[in-house]
PDB file of N, CA and C in Angstrom:
ATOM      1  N   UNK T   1      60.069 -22.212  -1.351  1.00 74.00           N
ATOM      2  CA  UNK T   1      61.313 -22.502  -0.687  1.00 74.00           C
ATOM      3  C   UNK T   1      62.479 -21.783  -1.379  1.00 74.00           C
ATOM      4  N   UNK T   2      62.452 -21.824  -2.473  1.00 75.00           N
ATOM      5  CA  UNK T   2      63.897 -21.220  -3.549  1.00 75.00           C
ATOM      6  C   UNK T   2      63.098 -19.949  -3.291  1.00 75.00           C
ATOM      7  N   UNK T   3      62.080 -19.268  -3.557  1.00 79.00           N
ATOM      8  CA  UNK T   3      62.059 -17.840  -3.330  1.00 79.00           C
ATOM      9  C   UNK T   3      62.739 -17.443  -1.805  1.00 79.00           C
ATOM     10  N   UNK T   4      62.443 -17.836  -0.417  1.00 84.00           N
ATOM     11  CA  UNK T   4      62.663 -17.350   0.466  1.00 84.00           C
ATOM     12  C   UNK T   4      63.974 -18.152   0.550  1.00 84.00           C
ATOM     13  N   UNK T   5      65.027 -18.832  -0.316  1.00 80.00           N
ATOM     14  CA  UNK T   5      66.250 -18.374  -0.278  1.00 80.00           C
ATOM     15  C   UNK T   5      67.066 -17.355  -0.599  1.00 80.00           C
ATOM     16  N   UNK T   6      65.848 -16.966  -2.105  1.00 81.00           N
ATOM     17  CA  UNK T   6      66.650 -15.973  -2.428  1.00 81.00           C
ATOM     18  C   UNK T   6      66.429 -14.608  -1.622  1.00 81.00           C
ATOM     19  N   UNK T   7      65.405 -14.418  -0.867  1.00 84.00           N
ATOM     20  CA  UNK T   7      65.039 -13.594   0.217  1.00 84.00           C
ATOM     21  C   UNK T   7      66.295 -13.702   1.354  1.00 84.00           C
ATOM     22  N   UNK T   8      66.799 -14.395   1.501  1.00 89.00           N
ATOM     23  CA  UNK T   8      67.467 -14.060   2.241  1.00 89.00           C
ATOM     24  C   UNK T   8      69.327 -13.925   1.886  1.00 89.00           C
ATOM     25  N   UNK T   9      69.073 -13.874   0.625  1.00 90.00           N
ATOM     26  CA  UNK T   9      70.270 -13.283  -0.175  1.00 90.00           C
ATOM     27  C   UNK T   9      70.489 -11.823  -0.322  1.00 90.00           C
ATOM     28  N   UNK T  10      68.929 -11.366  -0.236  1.00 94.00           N
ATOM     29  CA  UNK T  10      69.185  -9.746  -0.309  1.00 94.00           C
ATOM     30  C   UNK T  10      69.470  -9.066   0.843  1.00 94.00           C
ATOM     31  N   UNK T  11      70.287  -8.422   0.481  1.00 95.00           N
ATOM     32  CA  UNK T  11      71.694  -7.523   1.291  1.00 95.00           C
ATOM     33  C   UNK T  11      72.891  -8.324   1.187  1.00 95.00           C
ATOM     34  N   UNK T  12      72.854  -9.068   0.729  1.00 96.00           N
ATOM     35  CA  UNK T  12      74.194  -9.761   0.963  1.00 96.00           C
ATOM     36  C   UNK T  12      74.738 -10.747  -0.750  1.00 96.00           C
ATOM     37  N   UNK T  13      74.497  -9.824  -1.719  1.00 97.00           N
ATOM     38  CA  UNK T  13      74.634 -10.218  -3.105  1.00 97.00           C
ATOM     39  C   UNK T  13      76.261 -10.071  -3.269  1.00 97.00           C
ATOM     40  N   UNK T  14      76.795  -8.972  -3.423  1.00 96.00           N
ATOM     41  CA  UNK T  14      78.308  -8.645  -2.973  1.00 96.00           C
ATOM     42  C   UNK T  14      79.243  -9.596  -1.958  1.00 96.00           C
ATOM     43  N   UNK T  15      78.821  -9.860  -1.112  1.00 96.00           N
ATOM     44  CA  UNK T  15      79.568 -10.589  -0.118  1.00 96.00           C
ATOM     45  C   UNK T  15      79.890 -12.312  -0.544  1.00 96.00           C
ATOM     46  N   UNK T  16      77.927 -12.595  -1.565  1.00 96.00           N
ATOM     47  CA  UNK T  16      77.937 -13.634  -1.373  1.00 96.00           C
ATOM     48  C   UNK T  16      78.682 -14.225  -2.994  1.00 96.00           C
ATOM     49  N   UNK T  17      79.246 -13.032  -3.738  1.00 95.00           N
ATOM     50  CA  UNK T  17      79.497 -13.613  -5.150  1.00 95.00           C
ATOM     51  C   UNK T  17      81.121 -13.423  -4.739  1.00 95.00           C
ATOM     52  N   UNK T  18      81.872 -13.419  -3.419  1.00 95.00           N
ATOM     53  CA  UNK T  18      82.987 -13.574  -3.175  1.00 95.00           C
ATOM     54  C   UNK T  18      83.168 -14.315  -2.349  1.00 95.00           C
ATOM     55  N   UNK T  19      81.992 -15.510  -1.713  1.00 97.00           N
ATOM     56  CA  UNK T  19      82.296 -16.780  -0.937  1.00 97.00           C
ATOM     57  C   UNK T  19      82.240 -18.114  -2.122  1.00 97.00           C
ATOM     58  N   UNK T  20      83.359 -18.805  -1.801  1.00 97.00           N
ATOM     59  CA  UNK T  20      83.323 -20.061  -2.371  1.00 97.00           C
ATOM     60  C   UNK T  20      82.148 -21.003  -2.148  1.00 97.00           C
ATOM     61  N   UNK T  21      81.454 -20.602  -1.257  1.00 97.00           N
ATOM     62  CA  UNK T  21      80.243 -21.581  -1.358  1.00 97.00           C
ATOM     63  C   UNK T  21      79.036 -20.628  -2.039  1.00 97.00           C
ATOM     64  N   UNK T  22      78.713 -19.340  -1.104  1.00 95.00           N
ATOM     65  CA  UNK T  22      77.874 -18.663  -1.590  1.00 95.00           C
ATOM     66  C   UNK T  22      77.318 -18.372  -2.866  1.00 95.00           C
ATOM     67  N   UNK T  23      78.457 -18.427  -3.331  1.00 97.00           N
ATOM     68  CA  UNK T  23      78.336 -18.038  -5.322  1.00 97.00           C
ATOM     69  C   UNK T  23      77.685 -18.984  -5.630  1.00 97.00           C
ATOM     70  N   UNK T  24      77.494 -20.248  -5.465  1.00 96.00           N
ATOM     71  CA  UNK T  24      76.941 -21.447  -6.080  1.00 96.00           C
ATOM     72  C   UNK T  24      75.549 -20.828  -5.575  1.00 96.00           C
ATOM     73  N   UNK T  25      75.336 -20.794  -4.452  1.00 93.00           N
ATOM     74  CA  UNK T  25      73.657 -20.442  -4.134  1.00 93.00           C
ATOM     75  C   UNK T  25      72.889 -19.397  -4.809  1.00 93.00           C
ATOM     76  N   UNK T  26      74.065 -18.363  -5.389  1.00 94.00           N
ATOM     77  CA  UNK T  26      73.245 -17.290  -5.868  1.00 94.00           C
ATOM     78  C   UNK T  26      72.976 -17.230  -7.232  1.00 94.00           C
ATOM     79  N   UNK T  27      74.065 -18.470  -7.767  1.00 96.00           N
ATOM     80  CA  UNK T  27      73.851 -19.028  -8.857  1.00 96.00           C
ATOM     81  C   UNK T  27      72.523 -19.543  -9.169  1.00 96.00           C
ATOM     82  N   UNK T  28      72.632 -20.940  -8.716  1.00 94.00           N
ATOM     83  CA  UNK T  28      71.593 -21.327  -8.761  1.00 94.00           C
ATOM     84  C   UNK T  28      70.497 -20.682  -8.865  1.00 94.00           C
ATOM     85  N   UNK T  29      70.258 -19.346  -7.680  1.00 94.00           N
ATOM     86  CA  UNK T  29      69.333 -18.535  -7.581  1.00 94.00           C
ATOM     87  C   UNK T  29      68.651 -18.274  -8.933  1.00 94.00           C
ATOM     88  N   UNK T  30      70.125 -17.166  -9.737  1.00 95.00           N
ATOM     89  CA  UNK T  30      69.632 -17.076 -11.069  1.00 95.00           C
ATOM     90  C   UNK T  30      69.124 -18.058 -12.169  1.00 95.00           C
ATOM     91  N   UNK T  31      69.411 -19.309 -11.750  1.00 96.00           N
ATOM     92  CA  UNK T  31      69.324 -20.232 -12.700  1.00 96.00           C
ATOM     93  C   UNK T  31      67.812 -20.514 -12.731  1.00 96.00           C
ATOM     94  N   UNK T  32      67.447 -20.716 -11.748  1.00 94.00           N
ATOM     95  CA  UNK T  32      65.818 -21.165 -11.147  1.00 94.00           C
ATOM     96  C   UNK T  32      64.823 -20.221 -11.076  1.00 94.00           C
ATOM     97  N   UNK T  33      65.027 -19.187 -10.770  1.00 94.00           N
ATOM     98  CA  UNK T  33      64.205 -18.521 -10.589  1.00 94.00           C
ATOM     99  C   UNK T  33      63.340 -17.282 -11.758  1.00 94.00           C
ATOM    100  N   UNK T  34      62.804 -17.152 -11.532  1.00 94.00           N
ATOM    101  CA  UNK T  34      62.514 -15.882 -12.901  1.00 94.00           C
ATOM    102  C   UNK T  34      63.026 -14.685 -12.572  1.00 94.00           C
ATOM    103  N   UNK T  35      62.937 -14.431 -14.231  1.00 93.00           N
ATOM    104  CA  UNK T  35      64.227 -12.983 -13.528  1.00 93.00           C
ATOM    105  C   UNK T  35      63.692 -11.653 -13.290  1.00 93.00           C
ATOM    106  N   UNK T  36      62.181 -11.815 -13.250  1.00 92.00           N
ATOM    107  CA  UNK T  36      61.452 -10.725 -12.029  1.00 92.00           C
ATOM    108  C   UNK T  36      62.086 -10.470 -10.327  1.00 92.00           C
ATOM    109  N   UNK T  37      62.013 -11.742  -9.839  1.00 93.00           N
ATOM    110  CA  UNK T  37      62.529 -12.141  -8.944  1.00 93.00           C
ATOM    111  C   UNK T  37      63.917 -11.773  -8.575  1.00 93.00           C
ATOM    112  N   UNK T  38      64.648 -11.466  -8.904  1.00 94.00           N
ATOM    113  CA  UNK T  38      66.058 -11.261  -9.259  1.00 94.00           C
ATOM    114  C   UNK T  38      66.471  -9.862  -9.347  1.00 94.00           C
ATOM    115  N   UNK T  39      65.532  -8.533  -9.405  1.00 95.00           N
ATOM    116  CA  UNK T  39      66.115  -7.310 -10.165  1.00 95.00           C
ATOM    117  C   UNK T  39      67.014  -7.133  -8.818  1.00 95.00           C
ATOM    118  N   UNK T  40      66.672  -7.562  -7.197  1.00 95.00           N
ATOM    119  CA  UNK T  40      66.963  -7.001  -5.895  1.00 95.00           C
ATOM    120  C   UNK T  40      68.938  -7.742  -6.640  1.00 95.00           C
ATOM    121  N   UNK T  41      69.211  -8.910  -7.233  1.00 96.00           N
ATOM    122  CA  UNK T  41      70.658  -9.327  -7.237  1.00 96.00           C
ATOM    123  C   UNK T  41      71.186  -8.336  -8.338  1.00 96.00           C
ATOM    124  N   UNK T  42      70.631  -7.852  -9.159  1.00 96.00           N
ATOM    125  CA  UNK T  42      71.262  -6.657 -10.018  1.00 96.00           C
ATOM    126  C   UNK T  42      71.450  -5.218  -9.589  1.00 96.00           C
ATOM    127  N   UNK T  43      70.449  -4.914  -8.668  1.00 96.00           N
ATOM    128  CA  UNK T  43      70.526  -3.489  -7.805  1.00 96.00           C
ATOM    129  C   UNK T  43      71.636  -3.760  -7.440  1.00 96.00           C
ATOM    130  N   UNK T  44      71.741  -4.608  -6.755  1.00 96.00           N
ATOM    131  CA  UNK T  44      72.869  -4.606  -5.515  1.00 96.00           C
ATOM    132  C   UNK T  44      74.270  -4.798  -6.576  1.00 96.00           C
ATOM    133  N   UNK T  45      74.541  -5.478  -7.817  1.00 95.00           N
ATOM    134  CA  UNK T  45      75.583  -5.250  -8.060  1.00 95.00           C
ATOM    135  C   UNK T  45      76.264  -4.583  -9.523  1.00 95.00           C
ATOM    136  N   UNK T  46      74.861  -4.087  -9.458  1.00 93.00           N
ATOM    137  CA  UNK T  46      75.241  -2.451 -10.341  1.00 93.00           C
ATOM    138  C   UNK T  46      76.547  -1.435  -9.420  1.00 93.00           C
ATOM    139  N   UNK T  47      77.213  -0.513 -10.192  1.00 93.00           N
ATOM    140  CA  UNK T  47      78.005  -0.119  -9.362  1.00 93.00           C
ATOM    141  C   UNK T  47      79.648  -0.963  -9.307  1.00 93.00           C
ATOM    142  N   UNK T  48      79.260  -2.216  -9.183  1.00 94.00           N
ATOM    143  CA  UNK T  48      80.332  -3.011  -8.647  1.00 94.00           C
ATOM    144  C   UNK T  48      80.605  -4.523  -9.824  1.00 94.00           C
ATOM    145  N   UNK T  49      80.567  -4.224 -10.676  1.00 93.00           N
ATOM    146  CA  UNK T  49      80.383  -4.621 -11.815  1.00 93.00           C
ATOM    147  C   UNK T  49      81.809  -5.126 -12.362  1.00 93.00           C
ATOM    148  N   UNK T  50      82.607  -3.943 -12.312  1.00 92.00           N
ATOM    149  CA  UNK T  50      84.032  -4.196 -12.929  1.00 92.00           C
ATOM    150  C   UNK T  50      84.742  -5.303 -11.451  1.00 92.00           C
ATOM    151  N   UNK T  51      84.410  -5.351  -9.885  1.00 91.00           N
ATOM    152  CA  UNK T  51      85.246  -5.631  -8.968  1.00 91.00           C
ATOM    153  C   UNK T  51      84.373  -7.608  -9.151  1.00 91.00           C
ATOM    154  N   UNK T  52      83.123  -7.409  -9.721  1.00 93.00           N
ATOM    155  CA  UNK T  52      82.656  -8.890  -9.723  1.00 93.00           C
ATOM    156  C   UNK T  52      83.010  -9.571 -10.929  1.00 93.00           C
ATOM    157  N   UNK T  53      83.324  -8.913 -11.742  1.00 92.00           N
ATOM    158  CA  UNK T  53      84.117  -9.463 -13.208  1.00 92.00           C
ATOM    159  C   UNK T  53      85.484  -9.701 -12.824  1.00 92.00           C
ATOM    160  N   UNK T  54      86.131  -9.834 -11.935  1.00 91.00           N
ATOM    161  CA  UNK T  54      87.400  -9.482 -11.908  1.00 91.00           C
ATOM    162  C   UNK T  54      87.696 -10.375 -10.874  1.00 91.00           C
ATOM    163  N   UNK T  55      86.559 -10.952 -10.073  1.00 93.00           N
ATOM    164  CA  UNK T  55      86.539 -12.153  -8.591  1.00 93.00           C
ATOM    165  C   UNK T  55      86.532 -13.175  -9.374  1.00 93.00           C
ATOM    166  N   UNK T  56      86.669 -14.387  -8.865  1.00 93.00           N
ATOM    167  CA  UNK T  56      87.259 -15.640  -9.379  1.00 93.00           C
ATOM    168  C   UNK T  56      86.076 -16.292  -8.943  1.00 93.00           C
ATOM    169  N   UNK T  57      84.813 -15.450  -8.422  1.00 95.00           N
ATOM    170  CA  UNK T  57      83.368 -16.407  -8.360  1.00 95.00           C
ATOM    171  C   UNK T  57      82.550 -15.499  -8.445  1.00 95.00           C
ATOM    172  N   UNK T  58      82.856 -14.361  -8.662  1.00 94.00           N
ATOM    173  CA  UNK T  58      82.022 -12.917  -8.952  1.00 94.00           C
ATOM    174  C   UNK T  58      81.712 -13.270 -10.574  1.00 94.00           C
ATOM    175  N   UNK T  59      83.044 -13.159 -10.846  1.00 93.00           N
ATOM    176  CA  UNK T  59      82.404 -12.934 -12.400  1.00 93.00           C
ATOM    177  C   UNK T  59      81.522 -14.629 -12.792  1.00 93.00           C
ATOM    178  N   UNK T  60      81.555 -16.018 -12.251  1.00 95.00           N
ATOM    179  CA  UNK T  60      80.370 -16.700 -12.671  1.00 95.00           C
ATOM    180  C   UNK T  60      79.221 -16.262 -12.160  1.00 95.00           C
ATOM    181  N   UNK T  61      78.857 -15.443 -10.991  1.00 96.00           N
ATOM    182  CA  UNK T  61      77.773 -14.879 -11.239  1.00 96.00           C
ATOM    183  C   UNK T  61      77.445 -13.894 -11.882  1.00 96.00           C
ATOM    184  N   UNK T  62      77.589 -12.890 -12.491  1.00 95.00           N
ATOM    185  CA  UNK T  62      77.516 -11.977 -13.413  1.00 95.00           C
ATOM    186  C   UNK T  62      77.691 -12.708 -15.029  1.00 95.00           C
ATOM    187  N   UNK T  63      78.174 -14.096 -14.775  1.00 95.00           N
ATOM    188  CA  UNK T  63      78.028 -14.393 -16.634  1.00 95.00           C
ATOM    189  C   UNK T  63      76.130 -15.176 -16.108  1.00 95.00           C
ATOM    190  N   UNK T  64      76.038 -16.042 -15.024  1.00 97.00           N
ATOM    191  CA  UNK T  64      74.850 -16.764 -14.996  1.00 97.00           C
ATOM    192  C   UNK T  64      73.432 -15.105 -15.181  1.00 97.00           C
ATOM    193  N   UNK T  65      73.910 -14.339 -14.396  1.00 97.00           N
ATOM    194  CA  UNK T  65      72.671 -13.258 -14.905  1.00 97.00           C
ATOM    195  C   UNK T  65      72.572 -12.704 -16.163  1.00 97.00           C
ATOM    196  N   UNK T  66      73.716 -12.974 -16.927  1.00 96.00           N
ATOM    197  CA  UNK T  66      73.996 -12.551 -18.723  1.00 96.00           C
ATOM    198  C   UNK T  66      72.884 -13.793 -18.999  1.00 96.00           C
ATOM    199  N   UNK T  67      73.655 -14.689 -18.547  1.00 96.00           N
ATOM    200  CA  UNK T  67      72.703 -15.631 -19.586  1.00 96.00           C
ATOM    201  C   UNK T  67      71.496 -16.162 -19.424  1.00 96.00           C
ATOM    202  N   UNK T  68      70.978 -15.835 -17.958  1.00 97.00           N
ATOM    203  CA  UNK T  68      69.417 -16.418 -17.776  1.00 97.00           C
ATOM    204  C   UNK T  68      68.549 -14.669 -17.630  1.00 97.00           C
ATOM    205  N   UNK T  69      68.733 -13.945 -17.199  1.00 97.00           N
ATOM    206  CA  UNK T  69      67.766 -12.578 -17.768  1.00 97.00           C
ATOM    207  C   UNK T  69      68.063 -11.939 -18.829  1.00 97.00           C
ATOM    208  N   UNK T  70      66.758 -11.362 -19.407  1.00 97.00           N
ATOM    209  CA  UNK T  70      66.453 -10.907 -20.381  1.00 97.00           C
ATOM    210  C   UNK T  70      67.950  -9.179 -20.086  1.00 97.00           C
ATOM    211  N   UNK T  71      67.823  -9.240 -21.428  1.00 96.00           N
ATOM    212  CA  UNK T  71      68.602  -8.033 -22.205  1.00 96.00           C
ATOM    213  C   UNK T  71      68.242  -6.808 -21.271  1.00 96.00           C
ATOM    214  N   UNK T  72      67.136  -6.589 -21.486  1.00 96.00           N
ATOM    215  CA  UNK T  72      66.645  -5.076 -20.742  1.00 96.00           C
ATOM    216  C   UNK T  72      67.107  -5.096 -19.363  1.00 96.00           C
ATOM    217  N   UNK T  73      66.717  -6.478 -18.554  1.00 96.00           N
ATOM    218  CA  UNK T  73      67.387  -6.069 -16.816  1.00 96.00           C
ATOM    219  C   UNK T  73      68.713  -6.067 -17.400  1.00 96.00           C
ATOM    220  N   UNK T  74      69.706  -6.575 -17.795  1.00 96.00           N
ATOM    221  CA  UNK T  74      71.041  -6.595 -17.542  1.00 96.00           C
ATOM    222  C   UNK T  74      71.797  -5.379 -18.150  1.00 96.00           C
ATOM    223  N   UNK T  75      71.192  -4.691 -19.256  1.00 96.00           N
ATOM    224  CA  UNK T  75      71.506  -3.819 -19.890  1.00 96.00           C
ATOM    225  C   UNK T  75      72.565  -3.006 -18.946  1.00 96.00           C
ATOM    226  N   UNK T  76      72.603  -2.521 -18.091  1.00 94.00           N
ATOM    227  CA  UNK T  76      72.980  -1.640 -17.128  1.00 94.00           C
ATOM    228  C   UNK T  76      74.505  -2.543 -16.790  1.00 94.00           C
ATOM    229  N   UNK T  77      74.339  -3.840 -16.273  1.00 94.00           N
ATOM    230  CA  UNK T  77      75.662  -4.321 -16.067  1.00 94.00           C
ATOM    231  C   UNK T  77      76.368  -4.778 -17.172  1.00 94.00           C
ATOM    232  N   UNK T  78      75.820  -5.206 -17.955  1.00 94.00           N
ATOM    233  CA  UNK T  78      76.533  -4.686 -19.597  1.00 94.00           C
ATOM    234  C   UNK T  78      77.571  -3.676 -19.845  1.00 94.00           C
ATOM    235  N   UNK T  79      76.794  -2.945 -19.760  1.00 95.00           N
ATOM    236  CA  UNK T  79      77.182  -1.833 -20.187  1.00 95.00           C
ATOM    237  C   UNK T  79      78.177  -1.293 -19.059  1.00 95.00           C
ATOM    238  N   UNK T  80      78.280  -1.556 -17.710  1.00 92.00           N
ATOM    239  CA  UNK T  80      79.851  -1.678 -17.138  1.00 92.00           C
ATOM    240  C   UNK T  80      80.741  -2.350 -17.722  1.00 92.00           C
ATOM    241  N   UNK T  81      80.499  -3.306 -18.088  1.00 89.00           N
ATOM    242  CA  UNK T  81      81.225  -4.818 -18.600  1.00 89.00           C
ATOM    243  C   UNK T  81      82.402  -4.080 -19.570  1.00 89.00           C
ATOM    244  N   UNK T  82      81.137  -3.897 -20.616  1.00 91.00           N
ATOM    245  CA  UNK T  82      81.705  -3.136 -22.123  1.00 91.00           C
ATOM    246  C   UNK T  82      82.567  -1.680 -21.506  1.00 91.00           C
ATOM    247  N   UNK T  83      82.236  -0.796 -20.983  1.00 91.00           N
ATOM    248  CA  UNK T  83      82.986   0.392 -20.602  1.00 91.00           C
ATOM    249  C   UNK T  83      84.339  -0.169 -20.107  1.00 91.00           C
ATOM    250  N   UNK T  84      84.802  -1.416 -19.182  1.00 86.00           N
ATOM    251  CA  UNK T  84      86.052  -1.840 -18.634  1.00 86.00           C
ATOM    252  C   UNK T  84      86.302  -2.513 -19.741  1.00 86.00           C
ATOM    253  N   UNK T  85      85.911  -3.084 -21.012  1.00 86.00           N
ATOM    254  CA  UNK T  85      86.545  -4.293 -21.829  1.00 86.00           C
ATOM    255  C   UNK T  85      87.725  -3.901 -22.139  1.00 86.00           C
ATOM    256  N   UNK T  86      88.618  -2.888 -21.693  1.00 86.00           N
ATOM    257  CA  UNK T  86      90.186  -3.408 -22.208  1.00 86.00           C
ATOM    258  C   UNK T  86      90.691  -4.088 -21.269  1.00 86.00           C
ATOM    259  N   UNK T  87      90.426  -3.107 -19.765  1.00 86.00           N
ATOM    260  CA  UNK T  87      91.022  -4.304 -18.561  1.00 86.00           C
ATOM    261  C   UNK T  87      90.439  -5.191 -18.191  1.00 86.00           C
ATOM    262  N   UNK T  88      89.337  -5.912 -18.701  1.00 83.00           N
ATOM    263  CA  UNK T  88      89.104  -7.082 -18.406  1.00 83.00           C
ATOM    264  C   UNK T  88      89.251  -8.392 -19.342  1.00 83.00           C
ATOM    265  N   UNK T  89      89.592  -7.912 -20.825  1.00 85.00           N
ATOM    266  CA  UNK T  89      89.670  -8.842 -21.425  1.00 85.00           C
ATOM    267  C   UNK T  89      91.138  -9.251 -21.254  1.00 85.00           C
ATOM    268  N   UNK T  90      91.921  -8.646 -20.723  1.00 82.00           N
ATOM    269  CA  UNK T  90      93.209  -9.185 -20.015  1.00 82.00           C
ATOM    270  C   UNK T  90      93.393  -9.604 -18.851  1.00 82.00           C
ATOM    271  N   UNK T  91      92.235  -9.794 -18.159  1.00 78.00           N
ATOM    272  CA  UNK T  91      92.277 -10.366 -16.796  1.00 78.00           C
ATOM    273  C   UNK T  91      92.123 -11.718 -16.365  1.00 78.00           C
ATOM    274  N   UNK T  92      92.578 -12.359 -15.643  1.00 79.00           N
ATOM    275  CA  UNK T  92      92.273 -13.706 -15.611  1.00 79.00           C
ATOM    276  C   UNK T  92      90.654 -14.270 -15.632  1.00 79.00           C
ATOM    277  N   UNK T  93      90.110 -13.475 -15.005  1.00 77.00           N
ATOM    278  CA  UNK T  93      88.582 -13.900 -14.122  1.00 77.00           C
ATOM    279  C   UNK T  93      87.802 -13.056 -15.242  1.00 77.00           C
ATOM    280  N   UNK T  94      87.591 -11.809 -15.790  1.00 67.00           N
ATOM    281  CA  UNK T  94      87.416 -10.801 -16.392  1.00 67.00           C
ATOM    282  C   UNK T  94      87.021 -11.130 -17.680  1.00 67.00           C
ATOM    283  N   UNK T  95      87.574 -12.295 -18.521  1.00 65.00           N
ATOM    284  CA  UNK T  95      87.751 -12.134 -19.855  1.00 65.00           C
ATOM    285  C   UNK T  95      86.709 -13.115 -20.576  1.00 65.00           C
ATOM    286  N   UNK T  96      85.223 -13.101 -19.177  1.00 64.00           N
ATOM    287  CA  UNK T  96      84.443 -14.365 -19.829  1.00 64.00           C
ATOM    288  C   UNK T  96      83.655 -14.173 -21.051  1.00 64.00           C
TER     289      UNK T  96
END
């Protein structure tokens, strides 16, 4: 059941870490699920990294994939993170 939710999250990772409800689901997603399962929510927001750090429900999803997958998947959105850390550690949403 939680897998074919998160099935039907993919294509719509971006959209859904800027709905006030959505973010909770994709949360959760990461929370529950293994983070095999999951690389399809990092594809999608590789790229867009600095604009989900910077959303006021973007960036709790991007801290929940810091903290429930391993180092190696996240490495990549990291390493956006760190490349923006001057303008985000001054940002409201940004500075988690």
């Amino acid at each position: 059941e939680q897998e074919a939710l998160a099935k039907h999250m993919r294509g719509h990772v971006l959209e859904a870490c800027t709905s006030p409800h959505a973010n909770h689901v994709l949360q959760k997603c990461v929370e529950i699920l293994p983070p095999e399962l999951l690389q399809f929510v990092l594809e999608e927001m590789r790229g867009n990294v600095l604009n989900a750090a910077r959303h006021r429900y973007g960036c709790r999803v991007l801290e929940r994939l810091i903290e429930h997958c391993p180092g190696w998947q996240t490495q990549e959105l990291v390493a956006e993170v760190l490349e923006n850390a001057s303008q985000l550690c001054r940002h409201t949403f940004g500075n988690f």
